[in-house]
Amino acid sequence: MPSSPRTRQRGHIAMHRAHRFAALLVVASILAPAPLQAARDVPVVAAASDLQFALEVVAEAFTAETGQQVRLSFGSTGNLARQIRAGAPFEVFLSADEQFVLDLHRDGHTLDAGRLYAVGRLVIVRSGDSKLIADGSLADLAEALADGRVSRFAIANPEHAPYGMRAREALQQAGLWEAIQPRLVLGENVSQAAQFAVSGNADGGLVAWSLTFAPGFMDRADVALVPESMHAPLRQRMVRVKHAGAVADAFYEFVAGAAARDILARYGFVVPGDE
């Protein structure tokens, strides 16, 4: 299990401030640099949206230690992989599903097959005014669908977002995938799905546990871990793209190091060696 306070892992995990969290996501998306805007000497790092807050802390630690900077560009893993195939000037790619990295390597877009840097976890989130119960087994979600307590439920788009794929698997495992179709609200990535789930645009959702560790996540919402047996593992792999330079190499190694591992663990990730 991730090395975070045990009290956050028991049953329902109380968090802080839905609207502040939604605002943080909006500001982060506005400030996220477009790849083409990157200065030539500052590498652009493509990162899965579940890293929205954790990787910002990692990047700050990297700059503090080395004096070098990176630019972070967040999105769904599938969309970022597609941009890399199209020649986007990313130098490092941190995915939420290792298969996207392995496919890029197979097709000649990366220096090597990369390395595992974390394993993510899926959680169910209920918004403050929702009548849904945050039950990781999804048993209450089944009852809520039957008795009308849920009108909208958020997940990331399973066509290109790994957390959406795992949400779909969990819903299928619970026998709810067909029943929930009319009520699904799809986020372009898991960060947007989390925004929907806590801002009142949905009654709840299945999102990344790492996002619930953001400052001010909410004080009116509940979160519960979904059992890992309900979906395939979220094995997150990173890789250097073929034209990666020296600063990108240094950042790649930094993410694999002890300081970054500690930060990722604080945001709920299982890091290699703790599996």
Short mmCIF file of C-alpha atoms in Angstrom, two decimals:
data_model
loop_
_atom_site.label_atom_id
_atom_site.label_comp_id
_atom_site.label_asym_id
_atom_site.label_seq_id
_atom_site.Cartn_x
_atom_site.Cartn_y
_atom_site.Cartn_z
CA MET A 1 0.00 0.00 0.00
CA PRO A 2 1.16 3.60 -0.50
CA SER A 3 3.13 5.12 2.35
CA SER A 4 0.48 7.65 3.36
CA PRO A 5 -1.32 8.19 6.68
CA ARG A 6 -3.24 5.03 7.50
CA THR A 7 -6.27 7.02 8.52
CA ARG A 8 -6.66 8.11 4.90
CA GLN A 9 -6.97 4.49 3.84
CA ARG A 10 -9.77 3.41 6.18
CA GLY A 11 -13.23 3.26 4.72
CA HIS A 12 -14.23 6.76 3.79
CA ILE A 13 -11.41 9.26 3.37
CA ALA A 14 -12.45 12.79 4.31
CA MET A 15 -10.92 15.49 2.09
CA HIS A 16 -11.01 19.28 1.68
CA ARG A 17 -12.94 21.83 -0.42
CA ALA A 18 -14.43 20.75 -3.71
CA HIS A 19 -14.70 24.15 -5.27
CA ARG A 20 -11.14 25.12 -4.44
CA PHE A 21 -9.96 21.86 -5.98
CA ALA A 22 -12.00 22.52 -9.15
CA ALA A 23 -10.47 25.99 -9.34
CA LEU A 24 -6.98 24.52 -8.95
CA LEU A 25 -7.65 22.17 -11.85
CA VAL A 26 -8.87 25.02 -14.05
CA VAL A 27 -5.87 27.21 -13.22
CA ALA A 28 -3.48 24.30 -13.75
CA SER A 29 -4.98 23.56 -17.15
CA ILE A 30 -4.69 27.22 -18.15
CA LEU A 31 -1.08 27.43 -17.03
CA ALA A 32 -0.04 24.07 -18.50
CA PRO A 33 2.33 24.98 -21.32
CA ALA A 34 1.63 23.98 -24.88
CA PRO A 35 4.52 21.94 -26.27
CA LEU A 36 5.25 24.41 -29.06
CA GLN A 37 5.66 27.24 -26.56
CA ALA A 38 8.58 25.55 -24.80
CA ALA A 39 11.92 27.30 -24.78
CA ARG A 40 14.52 25.25 -26.58
CA ASP A 41 16.65 24.79 -23.47
CA VAL A 42 13.72 23.75 -21.25
CA PRO A 43 12.48 20.23 -22.06
CA VAL A 44 8.76 19.54 -22.16
CA VAL A 45 7.59 16.59 -20.10
CA ALA A 46 4.33 14.94 -21.16
CA ALA A 47 2.57 13.58 -18.09
CA ALA A 48 -0.64 11.71 -17.39
CA SER A 49 -3.27 13.80 -15.64
CA ASP A 50 -3.22 11.73 -12.46
CA LEU A 51 0.18 13.35 -11.88
CA GLN A 52 -1.31 16.86 -12.01
CA PHE A 53 -0.22 17.78 -8.49
CA ALA A 54 2.40 15.21 -7.53
CA LEU A 55 4.65 15.89 -10.51
CA GLU A 56 4.57 19.63 -9.91
CA VAL A 57 6.14 18.95 -6.50
CA VAL A 58 8.67 16.60 -8.09
CA ALA A 59 9.59 19.23 -10.69
CA GLU A 60 10.08 21.84 -7.96
CA ALA A 61 12.36 19.46 -6.07
CA PHE A 62 14.31 18.76 -9.28
CA THR A 63 14.84 22.48 -9.87
CA ALA A 64 15.86 23.05 -6.26
CA GLU A 65 18.48 20.30 -6.49
CA THR A 66 19.85 20.88 -9.99
CA GLY A 67 18.97 24.46 -10.94
CA GLN A 68 17.42 23.07 -14.14
CA GLN A 69 13.79 23.43 -15.15
CA VAL A 70 11.26 21.34 -17.06
CA ARG A 71 7.88 22.29 -18.49
CA LEU A 72 4.99 19.99 -17.62
CA SER A 73 2.20 19.29 -20.09
CA PHE A 74 -0.65 17.20 -18.67
CA GLY A 75 -3.25 15.21 -20.56
CA SER A 76 -4.69 11.76 -21.01
CA THR A 77 -2.07 9.11 -21.69
CA GLY A 78 -3.66 8.12 -24.98
CA ASN A 79 -3.78 11.68 -26.30
CA LEU A 80 -0.20 12.36 -25.26
CA ALA A 81 1.00 9.17 -26.94
CA ARG A 82 -0.78 10.21 -30.11
CA GLN A 83 0.95 13.60 -30.01
CA ILE A 84 4.33 11.91 -29.63
CA ARG A 85 3.60 9.80 -32.70
CA ALA A 86 2.75 13.02 -34.55
CA GLY A 87 6.09 14.57 -33.64
CA ALA A 88 5.23 16.74 -30.63
CA PRO A 89 8.45 18.02 -29.00
CA PHE A 90 8.12 16.10 -25.74
CA GLU A 91 11.36 14.73 -24.33
CA VAL A 92 10.03 12.61 -21.46
CA PHE A 93 6.68 10.83 -21.24
CA LEU A 94 5.15 9.68 -17.95
CA SER A 95 2.18 7.48 -18.71
CA ALA A 96 -0.63 6.12 -16.55
CA ASP A 97 -0.55 2.79 -18.42
CA GLU A 98 2.71 1.18 -19.41
CA GLN A 99 1.28 -0.37 -22.57
CA PHE A 100 1.26 3.03 -24.30
CA VAL A 101 4.99 3.39 -23.61
CA LEU A 102 5.75 -0.14 -24.77
CA ASP A 103 3.81 0.48 -27.98
CA LEU A 104 5.72 3.70 -28.63
CA HIS A 105 9.01 1.87 -28.11
CA ARG A 106 7.96 -0.95 -30.43
CA ASP A 107 7.26 1.62 -33.14
CA GLY A 108 10.59 3.40 -32.71
CA HIS A 109 9.57 6.62 -30.95
CA THR A 110 11.57 6.21 -27.72
CA LEU A 111 15.16 5.61 -26.66
CA ASP A 112 14.29 2.39 -24.83
CA ALA A 113 11.36 0.65 -23.14
CA GLY A 114 11.52 3.01 -20.15
CA ARG A 115 10.92 2.01 -16.56
CA LEU A 116 8.06 1.58 -14.12
CA TYR A 117 7.85 4.58 -11.80
CA ALA A 118 4.56 4.04 -9.95
CA VAL A 119 1.36 2.05 -9.65
CA GLY A 120 -1.82 4.08 -9.34
CA ARG A 121 -5.06 3.39 -7.50
CA LEU A 122 -8.68 3.98 -8.45
CA VAL A 123 -11.15 5.53 -6.01
CA ILE A 124 -14.84 6.30 -5.94
CA VAL A 125 -15.61 9.91 -5.02
CA ARG A 126 -18.95 11.33 -3.95
CA SER A 127 -19.66 15.04 -4.13
CA GLY A 128 -20.76 16.87 -1.01
CA ASP A 129 -24.45 17.12 -1.86
CA SER A 130 -24.72 13.65 -3.36
CA LYS A 131 -26.88 10.92 -1.85
CA LEU A 132 -24.39 8.36 -3.07
CA ILE A 133 -22.20 6.57 -0.52
CA ALA A 134 -18.48 6.26 -1.24
CA ASP A 135 -18.33 2.47 -1.21
CA GLY A 136 -15.29 0.99 -2.90
CA SER A 137 -17.08 -2.26 -3.68
CA LEU A 138 -19.56 -0.22 -5.77
CA ALA A 139 -22.44 -1.99 -4.01
CA ASP A 140 -24.07 1.30 -3.02
CA LEU A 141 -23.61 2.62 -6.55
CA ALA A 142 -25.63 -0.36 -7.77
CA GLU A 143 -28.39 0.46 -5.29
CA ALA A 144 -28.23 4.15 -6.17
CA LEU A 145 -28.67 3.38 -9.86
CA ALA A 146 -31.70 1.25 -9.02
CA ASP A 147 -33.39 3.76 -6.72
CA GLY A 148 -32.57 6.92 -8.67
CA ARG A 149 -30.04 8.49 -6.29
CA VAL A 150 -27.54 8.96 -9.12
CA SER A 151 -28.28 11.10 -12.15
CA ARG A 152 -24.72 11.72 -13.36
CA PHE A 153 -21.50 9.81 -12.71
CA ALA A 154 -18.06 10.87 -13.92
CA ILE A 155 -15.19 8.84 -15.32
CA ALA A 156 -12.35 9.67 -17.68
CA ASN A 157 -12.95 8.78 -21.31
CA PRO A 158 -12.08 5.08 -21.57
CA GLU A 159 -11.19 5.45 -25.24
CA HIS A 160 -7.86 7.08 -24.40
CA ALA A 161 -7.55 7.61 -20.62
CA PRO A 162 -6.21 4.67 -18.55
CA TYR A 163 -8.17 5.62 -15.44
CA GLY A 164 -11.29 5.63 -17.59
CA MET A 165 -10.37 2.18 -18.86
CA ARG A 166 -9.94 0.90 -15.30
CA ALA A 167 -13.19 2.58 -14.23
CA ARG A 168 -14.96 0.76 -17.04
CA GLU A 169 -13.41 -2.53 -15.92
CA ALA A 170 -14.51 -1.97 -12.32
CA LEU A 171 -18.04 -1.11 -13.42
CA GLN A 172 -18.11 -4.19 -15.64
CA GLN A 173 -16.85 -6.32 -12.75
CA ALA A 174 -19.69 -4.95 -10.60
CA GLY A 175 -22.21 -5.65 -13.37
CA LEU A 176 -23.04 -1.94 -13.73
CA TRP A 177 -21.51 -0.92 -17.05
CA GLU A 178 -24.68 -1.18 -19.11
CA ALA A 179 -26.95 0.32 -16.46
CA ILE A 180 -24.75 3.36 -15.90
CA GLN A 181 -24.34 4.30 -19.57
CA PRO A 182 -27.13 6.95 -19.67
CA ARG A 183 -25.68 8.63 -16.59
CA LEU A 184 -22.01 8.76 -17.52
CA VAL A 185 -20.23 12.11 -17.77
CA LEU A 186 -16.88 11.63 -19.54
CA GLY A 187 -13.88 13.75 -18.71
CA GLU A 188 -11.27 14.29 -21.40
CA ASN A 189 -8.81 13.06 -18.78
CA VAL A 190 -8.98 11.87 -15.17
CA SER A 191 -8.30 15.33 -13.79
CA GLN A 192 -11.37 16.70 -15.57
CA ALA A 193 -13.42 13.71 -14.40
CA ALA A 194 -12.37 14.49 -10.82
CA GLN A 195 -13.44 18.09 -11.31
CA PHE A 196 -16.86 16.89 -12.48
CA ALA A 197 -17.14 14.52 -9.52
CA VAL A 198 -16.51 17.11 -6.82
CA SER A 199 -17.91 20.33 -8.29
CA GLY A 200 -21.57 19.31 -8.44
CA ASN A 201 -21.54 18.49 -12.15
CA ALA A 202 -21.89 14.83 -11.18
CA ASP A 203 -23.02 12.92 -8.11
CA GLY A 204 -19.70 11.13 -7.93
CA GLY A 205 -17.13 9.39 -10.03
CA LEU A 206 -14.27 6.94 -10.36
CA VAL A 207 -10.98 8.81 -10.48
CA ALA A 208 -7.30 8.69 -9.49
CA TRP A 209 -6.48 8.45 -5.80
CA SER A 210 -3.46 10.71 -6.35
CA LEU A 211 -5.71 13.66 -7.18
CA THR A 212 -7.47 13.45 -3.81
CA PHE A 213 -4.18 14.41 -2.12
CA ALA A 214 -4.21 17.84 -3.77
CA PRO A 215 -4.28 20.83 -1.41
CA GLY A 216 -7.87 21.68 -0.49
CA PHE A 217 -9.42 18.73 -2.29
CA MET A 218 -12.66 19.03 -0.33
CA ASP A 219 -14.33 19.17 3.01
CA ARG A 220 -17.73 17.88 1.86
CA ALA A 221 -16.81 14.74 -0.02
CA ASP A 222 -15.99 11.12 0.71
CA VAL A 223 -13.51 8.88 -1.06
CA ALA A 224 -12.97 5.13 -0.92
CA LEU A 225 -10.44 2.90 -2.63
CA VAL A 226 -11.75 0.48 -5.22
CA PRO A 227 -10.32 -3.02 -4.65
CA GLU A 228 -7.47 -3.74 -7.03
CA SER A 229 -9.11 -7.07 -7.84
CA MET A 230 -11.85 -5.19 -9.71
CA HIS A 231 -9.60 -3.91 -12.51
CA ALA A 232 -6.26 -4.41 -14.21
CA PRO A 233 -3.33 -2.72 -12.44
CA LEU A 234 -2.45 0.87 -13.25
CA ARG A 235 1.24 0.23 -13.93
CA GLN A 236 2.68 3.62 -14.81
CA ARG A 237 5.81 3.68 -16.96
CA MET A 238 7.99 6.57 -18.06
CA VAL A 239 10.31 6.84 -21.02
CA ARG A 240 12.59 9.26 -22.86
CA VAL A 241 11.53 10.20 -26.36
CA LYS A 242 14.21 9.78 -29.04
CA HIS A 243 15.39 13.39 -29.15
CA ALA A 244 15.67 13.76 -25.34
CA GLY A 245 18.50 16.02 -24.21
CA ALA A 246 20.70 16.20 -21.14
CA VAL A 247 18.20 18.01 -18.90
CA ALA A 248 15.48 15.54 -19.86
CA ASP A 249 17.85 12.69 -19.03
CA ALA A 250 18.54 14.24 -15.64
CA PHE A 251 14.84 14.68 -14.88
CA TYR A 252 14.12 11.11 -15.94
CA GLU A 253 16.74 9.84 -13.50
CA PHE A 254 15.48 12.18 -10.78
CA VAL A 255 11.95 10.77 -11.01
CA ALA A 256 13.40 7.31 -10.41
CA GLY A 257 15.35 8.51 -7.38
CA ALA A 258 14.54 8.49 -3.68
CA ALA A 259 13.31 12.09 -3.37
CA ALA A 260 10.77 11.74 -6.18
CA ARG A 261 9.70 8.31 -4.97
CA ASP A 262 8.93 9.77 -1.55
CA ILE A 263 6.84 12.52 -3.13
CA LEU A 264 4.90 10.08 -5.29
CA ALA A 265 4.24 7.87 -2.28
CA ARG A 266 2.84 10.87 -0.40
CA TYR A 267 0.34 11.29 -3.23
CA GLY A 268 -0.92 7.75 -2.89
CA PHE A 269 1.17 5.99 -5.52
CA VAL A 270 2.78 2.63 -4.93
CA VAL A 271 6.39 3.03 -6.00
CA PRO A 272 8.64 0.24 -7.34
CA GLY A 273 9.97 -1.84 -4.50
CA ASP A 274 6.85 -1.29 -2.37
CA GLU A 275 4.58 -3.43 -4.55
#
